[in-house]
Every structure is written in structure tokens, then in C-alpha cells.
Amino acid sequence: MLMRTDPFRELDRLAQQVLGAANRSAAMAMAMDAYQSGDEFLVHFDLPGIDPETIELDVERNVLNVRAERRSPAPEGAEMLVAERPTGTFTRQLFLGDTLDTDRVDASYEAGVLTLRIPVAEQAKPRRIQISGGDSGRKQLSG
């Protein structure tokens, strides 16, 4: 129902380990957890230190795009002594299955975590089908 595509994530992680923090890319992927609970999917993105005003979400043809920006806290012209926290644009793209209702995505941001709630589409939910005929009358089957 939810597909993740990020074929270069492991390659980026390995490059960061080998080359060190000096080679960090500004367009970094954000850590994510996703799971189904009842009739909805929940997705949590770690975005610590992000101003909620910089978060952009859009869905186009079952593709969810998340974009956020972390700016440097140092004022312009300041001499940076240590810069280990990544700044710049963070992006993530999720391919949502046809069974999810992308028109009713709910988003909230609290304590550095962006949470998306994506309901299962009504047509994808199990339903009972009435069967008529036969000697025993009507029966209900789960479908």
C-alpha cells in the first residue's frame, strides 16, 4: 500500500562515512517510519529544528512529496566554528498505493516530527456482499 523509493540512500550513507561530514549534500533524505493502524496509514518524518513554515507537502497522482528547509542559526557574517548539523533542503518522495485516500491526508508537526495520517480508501475496505437464491434463503459472505 505504501512504497518507498530511494535507491541511492545507502550509497549516500556510505559516501558520508567515507568522505566525512564535509561532503554532505543539502538535498538530504529525512528519516521515516510508516505503519498501518486500523483504517489509516501513519508516516512519521524526523525534522528536528525545522521551522514548520518551511515544510511543503503535495500529492500528485499518488506520489507524495515532502520538502523542508533548515537554515543555519548563525547570523550572516558570523564565523562558524563547528558546523555538524546539516542545513539546507531535505526532501522525500513516497509512492502511495491506489488503496489510500490521497484527498484526505492529514498532517501535523510536533516536537520535530511531521506526522501524516492517510486513510484507506473506502473502495479498498472489506465489505459484505449479499447473496440471493437457493433453498436456504439469503446468506452473507465476507468479501
PDB file of C-alpha atoms in Angstrom:
ATOM      1  CA  MET A   1       0.000   0.000   0.000  1.00  0.00           C
ATOM      2  CA  LEU A   2       2.948   2.294   0.622  1.00  0.00           C
ATOM      3  CA  MET A   3       6.102   2.010  -1.420  1.00  0.00           C
ATOM      4  CA  ARG A   4       9.407   3.658  -0.667  1.00  0.00           C
ATOM      5  CA  THR A   5      11.885   4.524  -3.354  1.00  0.00           C
ATOM      6  CA  ASP A   6      15.311   5.815  -2.528  1.00  0.00           C
ATOM      7  CA  PRO A   7      17.854   3.664  -4.384  1.00  0.00           C
ATOM      8  CA  PHE A   8      20.807   5.900  -3.559  1.00  0.00           C
ATOM      9  CA  ARG A   9      20.232   6.250   0.197  1.00  0.00           C
ATOM     10  CA  GLU A  10      22.720   3.524   1.160  1.00  0.00           C
ATOM     11  CA  LEU A  11      25.238   4.920  -1.319  1.00  0.00           C
ATOM     12  CA  ASP A  12      24.856   8.402   0.220  1.00  0.00           C
ATOM     13  CA  ARG A  13      25.260   6.978   3.733  1.00  0.00           C
ATOM     14  CA  LEU A  14      28.415   5.114   2.718  1.00  0.00           C
ATOM     15  CA  ALA A  15      29.845   8.202   1.000  1.00  0.00           C
ATOM     16  CA  GLN A  16      29.217  10.272   4.139  1.00  0.00           C
ATOM     17  CA  GLN A  17      31.029   7.705   6.273  1.00  0.00           C
ATOM     18  CA  VAL A  18      33.995   7.510   3.900  1.00  0.00           C
ATOM     19  CA  LEU A  19      34.283  11.177   2.961  1.00  0.00           C
ATOM     20  CA  GLY A  20      33.152  12.664   6.262  1.00  0.00           C
ATOM     21  CA  ALA A  21      30.781  15.485   7.093  1.00  0.00           C
ATOM     22  CA  ALA A  22      32.468  17.941   4.721  1.00  0.00           C
ATOM     23  CA  ASN A  23      30.794  16.287   1.726  1.00  0.00           C
ATOM     24  CA  ARG A  24      27.188  16.438   2.975  1.00  0.00           C
ATOM     25  CA  SER A  25      24.577  17.122   0.370  1.00  0.00           C
ATOM     26  CA  ALA A  26      21.999  19.817   1.056  1.00  0.00           C
ATOM     27  CA  ALA A  27      19.249  17.738  -0.537  1.00  0.00           C
ATOM     28  CA  MET A  28      19.209  15.007   2.108  1.00  0.00           C
ATOM     29  CA  ALA A  29      16.572  12.406   2.783  1.00  0.00           C
ATOM     30  CA  MET A  30      14.749  12.555   6.096  1.00  0.00           C
ATOM     31  CA  ALA A  31      14.349   9.532   8.384  1.00  0.00           C
ATOM     32  CA  MET A  32      10.877   7.997   8.266  1.00  0.00           C
ATOM     33  CA  ASP A  33       8.692   5.371   9.970  1.00  0.00           C
ATOM     34  CA  ALA A  34       5.462   4.138   8.346  1.00  0.00           C
ATOM     35  CA  TYR A  35       2.828   1.682   9.532  1.00  0.00           C
ATOM     36  CA  GLN A  36      -0.860   0.806   9.243  1.00  0.00           C
ATOM     37  CA  SER A  37      -3.133   1.184  12.239  1.00  0.00           C
ATOM     38  CA  GLY A  38      -6.765   0.266  11.657  1.00  0.00           C
ATOM     39  CA  ASP A  39      -8.134   2.076   8.623  1.00  0.00           C
ATOM     40  CA  GLU A  40      -5.243   4.502   8.163  1.00  0.00           C
ATOM     41  CA  PHE A  41      -1.545   4.651   7.398  1.00  0.00           C
ATOM     42  CA  LEU A  42       0.687   6.771   9.576  1.00  0.00           C
ATOM     43  CA  VAL A  43       4.001   8.175   8.443  1.00  0.00           C
ATOM     44  CA  HIS A  44       6.418   9.972  10.795  1.00  0.00           C
ATOM     45  CA  PHE A  45       9.306  12.073   9.462  1.00  0.00           C
ATOM     46  CA  ASP A  46      12.127  13.281  11.724  1.00  0.00           C
ATOM     47  CA  LEU A  47      12.556  17.004  11.117  1.00  0.00           C
ATOM     48  CA  PRO A  48      14.241  18.426  14.250  1.00  0.00           C
ATOM     49  CA  GLY A  49      14.953  22.129  14.186  1.00  0.00           C
ATOM     50  CA  ILE A  50      12.780  22.745  11.127  1.00  0.00           C
ATOM     51  CA  ASP A  51      10.555  25.807  11.031  1.00  0.00           C
ATOM     52  CA  PRO A  52       7.046  24.464  10.229  1.00  0.00           C
ATOM     53  CA  GLU A  53       6.598  27.357   7.780  1.00  0.00           C
ATOM     54  CA  THR A  54       9.271  25.809   5.518  1.00  0.00           C
ATOM     55  CA  ILE A  55       7.538  22.404   5.239  1.00  0.00           C
ATOM     56  CA  GLU A  56       5.805  21.757   1.918  1.00  0.00           C
ATOM     57  CA  LEU A  57       3.603  18.745   1.150  1.00  0.00           C
ATOM     58  CA  ASP A  58       1.980  17.930  -2.149  1.00  0.00           C
ATOM     59  CA  VAL A  59       0.392  14.882  -3.741  1.00  0.00           C
ATOM     60  CA  GLU A  60       0.304  14.344  -7.475  1.00  0.00           C
ATOM     61  CA  ARG A  61      -1.001  11.065  -8.928  1.00  0.00           C
ATOM     62  CA  ASN A  62      -0.358   9.028  -5.763  1.00  0.00           C
ATOM     63  CA  VAL A  63       3.134  10.480  -5.293  1.00  0.00           C
ATOM     64  CA  LEU A  64       3.615  12.346  -2.020  1.00  0.00           C
ATOM     65  CA  ASN A  65       6.421  14.909  -1.977  1.00  0.00           C
ATOM     66  CA  VAL A  66       7.755  16.274   1.314  1.00  0.00           C
ATOM     67  CA  ARG A  67      10.149  19.218   1.339  1.00  0.00           C
ATOM     68  CA  ALA A  68      11.551  21.073   4.337  1.00  0.00           C
ATOM     69  CA  GLU A  69      14.357  23.526   4.920  1.00  0.00           C
ATOM     70  CA  ARG A  70      16.669  24.015   7.881  1.00  0.00           C
ATOM     71  CA  ARG A  71      18.541  27.291   7.914  1.00  0.00           C
ATOM     72  CA  SER A  72      21.753  27.968   9.760  1.00  0.00           C
ATOM     73  CA  PRO A  73      21.140  29.567  13.167  1.00  0.00           C
ATOM     74  CA  ALA A  74      24.277  31.720  12.791  1.00  0.00           C
ATOM     75  CA  PRO A  75      23.727  35.272  11.585  1.00  0.00           C
ATOM     76  CA  GLU A  76      25.211  36.259   8.241  1.00  0.00           C
ATOM     77  CA  GLY A  77      28.880  37.125   8.500  1.00  0.00           C
ATOM     78  CA  ALA A  78      29.429  35.084  11.670  1.00  0.00           C
ATOM     79  CA  GLU A  79      32.491  32.849  11.813  1.00  0.00           C
ATOM     80  CA  MET A  80      31.281  29.286  12.136  1.00  0.00           C
ATOM     81  CA  LEU A  81      33.489  27.269  14.493  1.00  0.00           C
ATOM     82  CA  VAL A  82      31.675  23.924  14.324  1.00  0.00           C
ATOM     83  CA  ALA A  83      29.002  23.024  11.761  1.00  0.00           C
ATOM     84  CA  GLU A  84      27.876  19.420  12.277  1.00  0.00           C
ATOM     85  CA  ARG A  85      24.123  19.896  11.932  1.00  0.00           C
ATOM     86  CA  PRO A  86      23.026  19.663   8.303  1.00  0.00           C
ATOM     87  CA  THR A  87      21.325  22.694   6.810  1.00  0.00           C
ATOM     88  CA  GLY A  88      19.605  23.152   3.508  1.00  0.00           C
ATOM     89  CA  THR A  89      16.713  21.396   1.823  1.00  0.00           C
ATOM     90  CA  PHE A  90      15.503  17.971   2.905  1.00  0.00           C
ATOM     91  CA  THR A  91      13.275  16.015   0.530  1.00  0.00           C
ATOM     92  CA  ARG A  92      11.438  12.732   0.498  1.00  0.00           C
ATOM     93  CA  GLN A  93       9.137  11.154  -2.064  1.00  0.00           C
ATOM     94  CA  LEU A  94       6.667   8.346  -1.311  1.00  0.00           C
ATOM     95  CA  PHE A  95       4.641   6.368  -3.801  1.00  0.00           C
ATOM     96  CA  LEU A  96       1.216   5.767  -2.281  1.00  0.00           C
ATOM     97  CA  GLY A  97      -0.825   2.754  -3.358  1.00  0.00           C
ATOM     98  CA  ASP A  98      -4.219   3.082  -5.015  1.00  0.00           C
ATOM     99  CA  THR A  99      -5.853   1.832  -1.823  1.00  0.00           C
ATOM    100  CA  LEU A 100      -5.054   5.063   0.056  1.00  0.00           C
ATOM    101  CA  ASP A 101      -7.282   8.168   0.001  1.00  0.00           C
ATOM    102  CA  THR A 102      -4.816  10.879  -1.015  1.00  0.00           C
ATOM    103  CA  ASP A 103      -7.566  13.528  -0.929  1.00  0.00           C
ATOM    104  CA  ARG A 104      -7.853  13.229   2.862  1.00  0.00           C
ATOM    105  CA  VAL A 105      -4.207  13.338   4.060  1.00  0.00           C
ATOM    106  CA  ASP A 106      -3.916  14.972   7.484  1.00  0.00           C
ATOM    107  CA  ALA A 107      -0.567  16.488   8.545  1.00  0.00           C
ATOM    108  CA  SER A 108       0.673  17.699  11.933  1.00  0.00           C
ATOM    109  CA  TYR A 109       4.076  18.800  13.245  1.00  0.00           C
ATOM    110  CA  GLU A 110       5.030  18.435  16.889  1.00  0.00           C
ATOM    111  CA  ALA A 111       8.352  18.133  18.742  1.00  0.00           C
ATOM    112  CA  GLY A 112      10.352  17.935  15.500  1.00  0.00           C
ATOM    113  CA  VAL A 113       8.240  15.134  13.998  1.00  0.00           C
ATOM    114  CA  LEU A 114       5.987  15.573  10.976  1.00  0.00           C
ATOM    115  CA  THR A 115       3.099  13.070  11.164  1.00  0.00           C
ATOM    116  CA  LEU A 116       0.905  12.221   8.204  1.00  0.00           C
ATOM    117  CA  ARG A 117      -2.340  10.272   8.541  1.00  0.00           C
ATOM    118  CA  ILE A 118      -3.531   8.769   5.277  1.00  0.00           C
ATOM    119  CA  PRO A 119      -6.882   6.954   5.396  1.00  0.00           C
ATOM    120  CA  VAL A 120      -7.546   3.758   3.494  1.00  0.00           C
ATOM    121  CA  ALA A 121      -9.901   4.491   0.586  1.00  0.00           C
ATOM    122  CA  GLU A 122     -13.500   3.347   1.093  1.00  0.00           C
ATOM    123  CA  GLN A 123     -13.409   1.159  -2.032  1.00  0.00           C
ATOM    124  CA  ALA A 124     -10.372  -0.713  -0.607  1.00  0.00           C
ATOM    125  CA  LYS A 125     -12.051  -1.615   2.700  1.00  0.00           C
ATOM    126  CA  PRO A 126     -13.527  -5.101   3.099  1.00  0.00           C
ATOM    127  CA  ARG A 127     -17.299  -5.237   2.732  1.00  0.00           C
ATOM    128  CA  ARG A 128     -20.072  -7.839   2.954  1.00  0.00           C
ATOM    129  CA  ILE A 129     -21.794  -8.974  -0.208  1.00  0.00           C
ATOM    130  CA  GLN A 130     -25.400 -10.181  -0.088  1.00  0.00           C
ATOM    131  CA  ILE A 131     -26.127 -13.416  -1.967  1.00  0.00           C
ATOM    132  CA  SER A 132     -29.648 -14.342  -3.010  1.00  0.00           C
ATOM    133  CA  GLY A 133     -31.144 -17.592  -4.295  1.00  0.00           C
ATOM    134  CA  GLY A 134     -31.121 -21.239  -3.260  1.00  0.00           C
ATOM    135  CA  ASP A 135     -33.384 -23.015  -0.797  1.00  0.00           C
ATOM    136  CA  SER A 136     -31.852 -21.627   2.332  1.00  0.00           C
ATOM    137  CA  GLY A 137     -32.663 -18.003   1.530  1.00  0.00           C
ATOM    138  CA  ARG A 138     -30.109 -15.231   1.732  1.00  0.00           C
ATOM    139  CA  LYS A 139     -26.584 -15.622   3.032  1.00  0.00           C
ATOM    140  CA  GLN A 140     -23.874 -13.110   3.756  1.00  0.00           C
ATOM    141  CA  LEU A 141     -20.286 -13.714   2.726  1.00  0.00           C
ATOM    142  CA  SER A 142     -17.262 -11.632   3.648  1.00  0.00           C
ATOM    143  CA  GLY A 143     -15.572 -10.211   0.596  1.00  0.00           C
TER     144      GLY A 143
END
